Amino acid sequence: MSADQIQYSEKYFDAIYEYRHVILPPELTKLVPKCHLMSETEWRNLGVQQSPGWVHYMIHAPEPHVILFRRPRTDIPETANNTNSNSNSSMTVNSRAEQSATQSNQMNANNDVSVHG
C-alpha cells in the first residue's frame, strides 16, 4: 500500500468541531467502503495516521478519494458546551410541559363533552 502518498489537510474549525480531510491515492480509494462510514480500525488499516478522537463523519460521493473527519473541539471552554446543552435541555423540558398542558386541555374538553352529552 502507499500510505506515504496519503495527503493530510490542515485542520479547520466551526463552533463545535475541528475538521480535516485526507486525500487517498487511487489504489487505496478502491478499498474505501461506499455504503458506510469507516470505523477507526478501518481507516487506520488503510494507512491513515492521525491522533485519537477523529471520526469519519461523511461520504462525499463525487470525491471518494477524500475522507472527511471531525472531532469535538478541545480548545473551547467547557462552559460554552454546557450552555448549549442546557439550552437544549430547557427546550426539551418546555416542550414536555407544553405537551402535558395540551393533553390536559384535551382531557378537560373531553370531560366537558361527556358531562354535557
mmCIF file of N, CA and C in Angstrom:
data_model
loop_
_atom_site.group_PDB
_atom_site.id
_atom_site.type_symbol
_atom_site.label_atom_id
_atom_site.label_comp_id
_atom_site.label_asym_id
_atom_site.label_seq_id
_atom_site.Cartn_x
_atom_site.Cartn_y
_atom_site.Cartn_z
ATOM 1 N N MET A 1 0.846 -1.180 0.000
ATOM 2 C CA MET A 1 0.000 0.000 0.000
ATOM 3 C C MET A 1 0.891 1.242 0.000
ATOM 4 N N SER A 2 0.327 2.348 -0.407
ATOM 5 C CA SER A 2 1.111 3.572 -0.473
ATOM 6 C C SER A 2 0.668 4.577 0.577
ATOM 7 N N ALA A 3 0.852 4.205 1.832
ATOM 8 C CA ALA A 3 0.473 5.088 2.937
ATOM 9 C C ALA A 3 1.283 6.376 2.902
ATOM 10 N N ASP A 4 2.484 6.329 2.297
ATOM 11 C CA ASP A 4 3.308 7.531 2.211
ATOM 12 C C ASP A 4 2.751 8.532 1.198
ATOM 13 N N GLN A 5 1.798 8.108 0.368
ATOM 14 C CA GLN A 5 1.176 9.001 -0.612
ATOM 15 C C GLN A 5 -0.113 9.640 -0.088
ATOM 16 N N ILE A 6 -0.506 9.300 1.124
ATOM 17 C CA ILE A 6 -1.712 9.888 1.718
ATOM 18 C C ILE A 6 -1.415 11.343 2.072
ATOM 19 N N GLN A 7 -2.330 12.237 1.703
ATOM 20 C CA GLN A 7 -2.168 13.667 1.979
ATOM 21 C C GLN A 7 -3.160 14.097 3.057
ATOM 22 N N TYR A 8 -2.685 14.922 3.986
ATOM 23 C CA TYR A 8 -3.499 15.395 5.103
ATOM 24 C C TYR A 8 -3.690 16.903 4.995
ATOM 25 N N SER A 9 -4.930 17.352 5.124
ATOM 26 C CA SER A 9 -5.203 18.794 5.088
ATOM 27 C C SER A 9 -4.809 19.433 6.412
ATOM 28 N N GLU A 10 -4.748 20.746 6.388
ATOM 29 C CA GLU A 10 -4.664 21.495 7.634
ATOM 30 C C GLU A 10 -6.004 21.326 8.344
ATOM 31 N N LYS A 11 -6.028 21.581 9.632
ATOM 32 C CA LYS A 11 -7.283 21.494 10.388
ATOM 33 C C LYS A 11 -8.073 22.785 10.189
ATOM 34 N N TYR A 12 -9.381 22.657 10.179
ATOM 35 C CA TYR A 12 -10.260 23.819 10.115
ATOM 36 C C TYR A 12 -11.391 23.603 11.103
ATOM 37 N N PHE A 13 -12.094 24.662 11.485
ATOM 38 C CA PHE A 13 -12.975 24.628 12.646
ATOM 39 C C PHE A 13 -14.323 25.270 12.369
ATOM 40 N N ASP A 14 -15.316 24.878 13.171
ATOM 41 C CA ASP A 14 -16.537 25.654 13.346
ATOM 42 C C ASP A 14 -16.702 25.815 14.852
ATOM 43 N N ALA A 15 -17.863 26.182 15.319
ATOM 44 C CA ALA A 15 -18.057 26.446 16.746
ATOM 45 C C ALA A 15 -17.966 25.186 17.600
ATOM 46 N N ILE A 16 -18.190 24.022 17.003
ATOM 47 C CA ILE A 16 -18.254 22.786 17.777
ATOM 48 C C ILE A 16 -17.143 21.804 17.431
ATOM 49 N N TYR A 17 -16.828 21.683 16.141
ATOM 50 C CA TYR A 17 -15.909 20.640 15.690
ATOM 51 C C TYR A 17 -14.635 21.190 15.065
ATOM 52 N N GLU A 18 -13.620 20.328 15.108
ATOM 53 C CA GLU A 18 -12.373 20.511 14.384
ATOM 54 C C GLU A 18 -12.455 19.529 13.213
ATOM 55 N N TYR A 19 -12.099 19.967 12.022
ATOM 56 C CA TYR A 19 -12.220 19.132 10.830
ATOM 57 C C TYR A 19 -10.873 18.976 10.147
ATOM 58 N N ARG A 20 -10.769 17.926 9.363
ATOM 59 C CA ARG A 20 -9.660 17.771 8.437
ATOM 60 C C ARG A 20 -10.102 16.773 7.391
ATOM 61 N N HIS A 21 -9.486 16.828 6.242
ATOM 62 C CA HIS A 21 -9.761 15.816 5.237
ATOM 63 C C HIS A 21 -8.454 15.159 4.832
ATOM 64 N N VAL A 22 -8.595 13.935 4.385
ATOM 65 C CA VAL A 22 -7.454 13.121 3.993
ATOM 66 C C VAL A 22 -7.682 12.703 2.548
ATOM 67 N N ILE A 23 -6.660 12.871 1.726
ATOM 68 C CA ILE A 23 -6.761 12.509 0.313
ATOM 69 C C ILE A 23 -5.971 11.227 0.087
ATOM 70 N N LEU A 24 -6.678 10.211 -0.389
ATOM 71 C CA LEU A 24 -6.070 8.898 -0.611
ATOM 72 C C LEU A 24 -5.610 8.741 -2.056
ATOM 73 N N PRO A 25 -4.542 7.970 -2.274
ATOM 74 C CA PRO A 25 -4.147 7.641 -3.646
ATOM 75 C C PRO A 25 -5.160 6.672 -4.259
ATOM 76 N N PRO A 26 -5.212 6.587 -5.586
ATOM 77 C CA PRO A 26 -6.232 5.760 -6.256
ATOM 78 C C PRO A 26 -6.294 4.306 -5.783
ATOM 79 N N GLU A 27 -5.161 3.684 -5.532
ATOM 80 C CA GLU A 27 -5.197 2.266 -5.129
ATOM 81 C C GLU A 27 -5.836 2.065 -3.756
ATOM 82 N N LEU A 28 -5.747 3.060 -2.882
ATOM 83 C CA LEU A 28 -6.411 2.961 -1.579
ATOM 84 C C LEU A 28 -7.880 3.355 -1.678
ATOM 85 N N THR A 29 -8.192 4.252 -2.593
ATOM 86 C CA THR A 29 -9.581 4.695 -2.771
ATOM 87 C C THR A 29 -10.488 3.516 -3.089
ATOM 88 N N LYS A 30 -9.973 2.549 -3.820
ATOM 89 C CA LYS A 30 -10.756 1.360 -4.185
ATOM 90 C C LYS A 30 -11.192 0.566 -2.958
ATOM 91 N N LEU A 31 -10.471 0.718 -1.857
ATOM 92 C CA LEU A 31 -10.755 -0.047 -0.638
ATOM 93 C C LEU A 31 -11.718 0.663 0.316
ATOM 94 N N VAL A 32 -12.076 1.898 0.010
ATOM 95 C CA VAL A 32 -12.969 2.672 0.883
ATOM 96 C C VAL A 32 -14.403 2.179 0.701
ATOM 97 N N PRO A 33 -15.079 1.792 1.784
ATOM 98 C CA PRO A 33 -16.479 1.351 1.661
ATOM 99 C C PRO A 33 -17.367 2.495 1.170
ATOM 100 N N LYS A 34 -18.308 2.156 0.316
ATOM 101 C CA LYS A 34 -19.204 3.174 -0.242
ATOM 102 C C LYS A 34 -20.536 3.254 0.496
ATOM 103 N N CYS A 35 -20.820 2.245 1.317
ATOM 104 C CA CYS A 35 -22.147 2.175 1.935
ATOM 105 C C CYS A 35 -22.145 2.477 3.434
ATOM 106 N N HIS A 36 -20.989 2.705 4.023
ATOM 107 C CA HIS A 36 -20.974 3.054 5.446
ATOM 108 C C HIS A 36 -19.742 3.890 5.778
ATOM 109 N N LEU A 37 -19.829 4.607 6.882
ATOM 110 C CA LEU A 37 -18.697 5.370 7.381
ATOM 111 C C LEU A 37 -17.720 4.413 8.036
ATOM 112 N N MET A 38 -16.446 4.696 7.887
ATOM 113 C CA MET A 38 -15.431 3.786 8.417
ATOM 114 C C MET A 38 -15.220 3.975 9.916
ATOM 115 N N SER A 39 -14.979 2.871 10.581
ATOM 116 C CA SER A 39 -14.570 2.908 11.982
ATOM 117 C C SER A 39 -13.095 3.318 12.024
ATOM 118 N N GLU A 40 -12.622 3.636 13.196
ATOM 119 C CA GLU A 40 -11.212 3.998 13.340
ATOM 120 C C GLU A 40 -10.314 2.855 12.881
ATOM 121 N N THR A 41 -10.684 1.637 13.196
ATOM 122 C CA THR A 41 -9.895 0.476 12.769
ATOM 123 C C THR A 41 -9.814 0.406 11.252
ATOM 124 N N GLU A 42 -10.937 0.644 10.576
ATOM 125 C CA GLU A 42 -10.952 0.571 9.110
ATOM 126 C C GLU A 42 -10.044 1.624 8.479
ATOM 127 N N TRP A 43 -10.162 2.884 8.922
ATOM 128 C CA TRP A 43 -9.324 3.898 8.275
ATOM 129 C C TRP A 43 -7.861 3.759 8.655
ATOM 130 N N ARG A 44 -7.577 3.266 9.857
ATOM 131 C CA ARG A 44 -6.174 3.011 10.215
ATOM 132 C C ARG A 44 -5.603 1.864 9.375
ATOM 133 N N ASN A 45 -6.422 0.853 9.084
ATOM 134 C CA ASN A 45 -5.966 -0.258 8.238
ATOM 135 C C ASN A 45 -5.641 0.196 6.814
ATOM 136 N N LEU A 46 -6.231 1.296 6.376
ATOM 137 C CA LEU A 46 -5.894 1.859 5.064
ATOM 138 C C LEU A 46 -4.548 2.584 5.093
ATOM 139 N N GLY A 47 -4.063 2.872 6.305
ATOM 140 C CA GLY A 47 -2.797 3.577 6.438
ATOM 141 C C GLY A 47 -2.937 5.016 6.887
ATOM 142 N N VAL A 48 -4.163 5.452 7.168
ATOM 143 C CA VAL A 48 -4.380 6.818 7.657
ATOM 144 C C VAL A 48 -3.839 6.896 9.078
ATOM 145 N N GLN A 49 -3.008 7.901 9.324
ATOM 146 C CA GLN A 49 -2.393 8.070 10.639
ATOM 147 C C GLN A 49 -2.735 9.452 11.180
ATOM 148 N N GLN A 50 -3.433 9.465 12.299
ATOM 149 C CA GLN A 50 -3.746 10.717 12.984
ATOM 150 C C GLN A 50 -4.045 10.402 14.441
ATOM 151 N N SER A 51 -4.045 11.430 15.252
ATOM 152 C CA SER A 51 -4.248 11.239 16.684
ATOM 153 C C SER A 51 -5.651 10.708 16.969
ATOM 154 N N PRO A 52 -5.850 10.121 18.156
ATOM 155 C CA PRO A 52 -7.164 9.561 18.514
ATOM 156 C C PRO A 52 -8.245 10.637 18.569
ATOM 157 N N GLY A 53 -9.481 10.195 18.388
ATOM 158 C CA GLY A 53 -10.624 11.088 18.514
ATOM 159 C C GLY A 53 -11.243 11.499 17.190
ATOM 160 N N TRP A 54 -10.548 11.289 16.094
ATOM 161 C CA TRP A 54 -11.092 11.650 14.786
ATOM 162 C C TRP A 54 -12.123 10.626 14.356
ATOM 163 N N VAL A 55 -13.219 11.120 13.762
ATOM 164 C CA VAL A 55 -14.317 10.260 13.318
ATOM 165 C C VAL A 55 -14.593 10.541 11.843
ATOM 166 N N HIS A 56 -14.692 9.479 11.056
ATOM 167 C CA HIS A 56 -15.106 9.607 9.651
ATOM 168 C C HIS A 56 -16.591 9.935 9.693
ATOM 169 N N TYR A 57 -16.953 11.165 9.289
ATOM 170 C CA TYR A 57 -18.326 11.628 9.523
ATOM 171 C C TYR A 57 -19.166 11.818 8.267
ATOM 172 N N MET A 58 -18.550 11.753 7.078
ATOM 173 C CA MET A 58 -19.347 11.992 5.881
ATOM 174 C C MET A 58 -18.679 11.356 4.668
ATOM 175 N N ILE A 59 -19.517 10.850 3.766
ATOM 176 C CA ILE A 59 -19.049 10.365 2.472
ATOM 177 C C ILE A 59 -19.455 11.407 1.439
ATOM 178 N N HIS A 60 -18.484 11.914 0.711
ATOM 179 C CA HIS A 60 -18.762 12.876 -0.364
ATOM 180 C C HIS A 60 -18.618 12.114 -1.679
ATOM 181 N N ALA A 61 -19.730 11.604 -2.191
ATOM 182 C CA ALA A 61 -19.732 10.701 -3.346
ATOM 183 C C ALA A 61 -18.953 11.215 -4.559
ATOM 184 N N PRO A 62 -19.018 12.504 -4.903
ATOM 185 C CA PRO A 62 -18.258 12.954 -6.075
ATOM 186 C C PRO A 62 -16.736 12.817 -5.918
ATOM 187 N N GLU A 63 -16.258 12.752 -4.676
ATOM 188 C CA GLU A 63 -14.817 12.636 -4.430
ATOM 189 C C GLU A 63 -14.543 11.508 -3.432
ATOM 190 N N PRO A 64 -14.671 10.255 -3.854
ATOM 191 C CA PRO A 64 -14.500 9.142 -2.914
ATOM 192 C C PRO A 64 -13.080 9.018 -2.363
ATOM 193 N N HIS A 65 -12.130 9.679 -2.987
ATOM 194 C CA HIS A 65 -10.741 9.644 -2.516
ATOM 195 C C HIS A 65 -10.493 10.627 -1.369
ATOM 196 N N VAL A 66 -11.481 11.480 -1.081
ATOM 197 C CA VAL A 66 -11.359 12.447 0.016
ATOM 198 C C VAL A 66 -12.170 11.934 1.201
ATOM 199 N N ILE A 67 -11.486 11.648 2.298
ATOM 200 C CA ILE A 67 -12.132 11.138 3.507
ATOM 201 C C ILE A 67 -12.279 12.314 4.474
ATOM 202 N N LEU A 68 -13.496 12.543 4.938
ATOM 203 C CA LEU A 68 -13.795 13.692 5.794
ATOM 204 C C LEU A 68 -13.857 13.259 7.256
ATOM 205 N N PHE A 69 -13.081 13.936 8.090
ATOM 206 C CA PHE A 69 -13.003 13.623 9.512
ATOM 207 C C PHE A 69 -13.377 14.843 10.343
ATOM 208 N N ARG A 70 -13.860 14.570 11.560
ATOM 209 C CA ARG A 70 -14.101 15.635 12.532
ATOM 210 C C ARG A 70 -13.925 15.068 13.932
ATOM 211 N N ARG A 71 -13.739 15.979 14.876
ATOM 212 C CA ARG A 71 -13.722 15.627 16.300
ATOM 213 C C ARG A 71 -14.141 16.860 17.080
ATOM 214 N N PRO A 72 -14.704 16.663 18.271
ATOM 215 C CA PRO A 72 -15.114 17.815 19.082
ATOM 216 C C PRO A 72 -13.910 18.700 19.405
ATOM 217 N N ARG A 73 -14.135 19.996 19.398
ATOM 218 C CA ARG A 73 -13.060 20.931 19.729
ATOM 219 C C ARG A 73 -12.705 20.805 21.201
ATOM 220 N N THR A 74 -11.421 20.897 21.476
ATOM 221 C CA THR A 74 -10.958 20.839 22.863
ATOM 222 C C THR A 74 -10.396 22.179 23.318
ATOM 223 N N ASP A 75 -10.395 23.160 22.418
ATOM 224 C CA ASP A 75 -9.811 24.457 22.745
ATOM 225 C C ASP A 75 -10.834 25.482 23.204
ATOM 226 N N ILE A 76 -12.091 25.059 23.349
ATOM 227 C CA ILE A 76 -13.119 25.983 23.826
ATOM 228 C C ILE A 76 -13.474 25.622 25.262
ATOM 229 N N PRO A 77 -13.806 26.615 26.083
ATOM 230 C CA PRO A 77 -14.122 26.328 27.488
ATOM 231 C C PRO A 77 -15.311 25.382 27.613
ATOM 232 N N GLU A 78 -15.270 24.564 28.618
ATOM 233 C CA GLU A 78 -16.337 23.583 28.863
ATOM 234 C C GLU A 78 -17.678 24.264 29.085
ATOM 235 N N THR A 79 -17.666 25.473 29.653
ATOM 236 C CA THR A 79 -18.925 26.171 29.921
ATOM 237 C C THR A 79 -19.667 26.504 28.633
ATOM 238 N N ALA A 80 -18.944 26.737 27.549
ATOM 239 C CA ALA A 80 -19.608 27.018 26.269
ATOM 240 C C ALA A 80 -20.404 25.803 25.824
ATOM 241 N N ASN A 81 -19.829 24.622 25.981
ATOM 242 C CA ASN A 81 -20.555 23.403 25.636
ATOM 243 C C ASN A 81 -21.739 23.187 26.564
ATOM 244 N N ASN A 82 -21.549 23.473 27.844
ATOM 245 C CA ASN A 82 -22.636 23.287 28.803
ATOM 246 C C ASN A 82 -23.788 24.235 28.522
ATOM 247 N N THR A 83 -23.482 25.454 28.107
ATOM 248 C CA THR A 83 -24.531 26.416 27.791
ATOM 249 C C THR A 83 -25.400 25.885 26.671
ATOM 250 N N ASN A 84 -24.774 25.343 25.637
ATOM 251 C CA ASN A 84 -25.544 24.790 24.524
ATOM 252 C C ASN A 84 -26.395 23.620 24.967
ATOM 253 N N SER A 85 -25.823 22.721 25.763
ATOM 254 C CA SER A 85 -26.596 21.555 26.182
ATOM 255 C C SER A 85 -27.704 21.956 27.146
ATOM 256 N N ASN A 86 -27.461 22.968 27.994
ATOM 257 C CA ASN A 86 -28.508 23.417 28.904
ATOM 258 C C ASN A 86 -29.662 24.035 28.141
ATOM 259 N N SER A 87 -29.364 24.809 27.099
ATOM 260 C CA SER A 87 -30.457 25.415 26.341
ATOM 261 C C SER A 87 -31.262 24.332 25.647
ATOM 262 N N ASN A 88 -30.596 23.278 25.175
ATOM 263 C CA ASN A 88 -31.329 22.165 24.572
ATOM 264 C C ASN A 88 -32.194 21.468 25.612
ATOM 265 N N SER A 89 -31.668 21.315 26.834
ATOM 266 C CA SER A 89 -32.435 20.680 27.896
ATOM 267 C C SER A 89 -33.662 21.512 28.225
ATOM 268 N N SER A 90 -33.492 22.834 28.280
ATOM 269 C CA SER A 90 -34.622 23.709 28.569
ATOM 270 C C SER A 90 -35.686 23.570 27.501
ATOM 271 N N MET A 91 -35.250 23.481 26.259
ATOM 272 C CA MET A 91 -36.212 23.335 25.177
ATOM 273 C C MET A 91 -36.979 22.028 25.331
ATOM 274 N N THR A 92 -36.280 20.964 25.726
ATOM 275 C CA THR A 92 -36.939 19.676 25.910
ATOM 276 C C THR A 92 -37.940 19.751 27.049
ATOM 277 N N VAL A 93 -37.547 20.358 28.158
ATOM 278 C CA VAL A 93 -38.446 20.485 29.301
ATOM 279 C C VAL A 93 -39.654 21.325 28.919
ATOM 280 N N ASN A 94 -39.430 22.453 28.232
ATOM 281 C CA ASN A 94 -40.547 23.298 27.811
ATOM 282 C C ASN A 94 -41.477 22.548 26.877
ATOM 283 N N SER A 95 -40.936 21.787 25.965
ATOM 284 C CA SER A 95 -41.769 21.023 25.036
ATOM 285 C C SER A 95 -42.620 20.016 25.785
ATOM 286 N N ARG A 96 -42.034 19.363 26.779
ATOM 287 C CA ARG A 96 -42.789 18.383 27.570
ATOM 288 C C ARG A 96 -43.896 19.071 28.358
ATOM 289 N N ALA A 97 -43.590 20.240 28.918
ATOM 290 C CA ALA A 97 -44.598 20.971 29.690
ATOM 291 C C ALA A 97 -45.746 21.397 28.784
ATOM 292 N N GLU A 98 -45.410 21.885 27.588
ATOM 293 C CA GLU A 98 -46.454 22.286 26.647
ATOM 294 C C GLU A 98 -47.285 21.086 26.223
ATOM 295 N N GLN A 99 -46.619 19.956 26.016
ATOM 296 C CA GLN A 99 -47.325 18.742 25.609
ATOM 297 C C GLN A 99 -48.276 18.299 26.719
ATOM 298 N N SER A 100 -47.822 18.344 27.967
ATOM 299 C CA SER A 100 -48.677 17.961 29.094
ATOM 300 C C SER A 100 -49.872 18.894 29.207
ATOM 301 N N ALA A 101 -49.641 20.188 29.020
ATOM 302 C CA ALA A 101 -50.732 21.160 29.100
ATOM 303 C C ALA A 101 -51.748 20.903 27.999
ATOM 304 N N THR A 102 -51.272 20.595 26.810
ATOM 305 C CA THR A 102 -52.174 20.309 25.691
ATOM 306 C C THR A 102 -53.002 19.069 25.985
ATOM 307 N N GLN A 103 -52.353 18.020 26.496
ATOM 308 C CA GLN A 103 -53.078 16.787 26.824
ATOM 309 C C GLN A 103 -54.102 17.043 27.919
ATOM 310 N N SER A 104 -53.727 17.843 28.901
ATOM 311 C CA SER A 104 -54.641 18.167 29.994
ATOM 312 C C SER A 104 -55.852 18.931 29.468
ATOM 313 N N ASN A 105 -55.613 19.890 28.587
ATOM 314 C CA ASN A 105 -56.715 20.654 27.989
ATOM 315 C C ASN A 105 -57.628 19.748 27.176
ATOM 316 N N GLN A 106 -57.036 18.794 26.450
ATOM 317 C CA GLN A 106 -57.841 17.869 25.658
ATOM 318 C C GLN A 106 -58.695 16.991 26.565
ATOM 319 N N MET A 107 -58.125 16.542 27.677
ATOM 320 C CA MET A 107 -58.884 15.712 28.615
ATOM 321 C C MET A 107 -60.030 16.523 29.214
ATOM 322 N N ASN A 108 -59.766 17.779 29.572
ATOM 323 C CA ASN A 108 -60.816 18.636 30.117
ATOM 324 C C ASN A 108 -61.916 18.855 29.089
ATOM 325 N N ALA A 109 -61.535 19.049 27.844
ATOM 326 C CA ALA A 109 -62.524 19.243 26.782
ATOM 327 C C ALA A 109 -63.360 17.985 26.625
ATOM 328 N N ASN A 110 -62.732 16.817 26.697
ATOM 329 C CA ASN A 110 -63.468 15.550 26.597
ATOM 330 C C ASN A 110 -64.423 15.383 27.772
ATOM 331 N N ASN A 111 -63.982 15.769 28.959
ATOM 332 C CA ASN A 111 -64.844 15.683 30.139
ATOM 333 C C ASN A 111 -66.036 16.613 29.993
ATOM 334 N N ASP A 112 -65.791 17.803 29.459
ATOM 335 C CA ASP A 112 -66.893 18.750 29.253
ATOM 336 C C ASP A 112 -67.923 18.167 28.296
ATOM 337 N N VAL A 113 -67.454 17.516 27.249
ATOM 338 C CA VAL A 113 -68.371 16.935 26.268
ATOM 339 C C VAL A 113 -69.177 15.826 26.916
ATOM 340 N N SER A 114 -68.527 14.978 27.697
ATOM 341 C CA SER A 114 -69.248 13.855 28.295
ATOM 342 C C SER A 114 -70.232 14.328 29.362
ATOM 343 N N VAL A 115 -69.881 15.398 30.066
ATOM 344 C CA VAL A 115 -70.781 15.920 31.093
ATOM 345 C C VAL A 115 -72.020 16.512 30.440
ATOM 346 N N HIS A 116 -71.813 17.218 29.334
ATOM 347 C CA HIS A 116 -72.940 17.867 28.665
ATOM 348 C C HIS A 116 -73.705 16.904 27.775
ATOM 349 N N GLY A 117 -73.088 15.817 27.376
ATOM 350 C CA GLY A 117 -73.715 14.944 26.400
ATOM 351 C C GLY A 117 -74.471 13.893 27.049
#
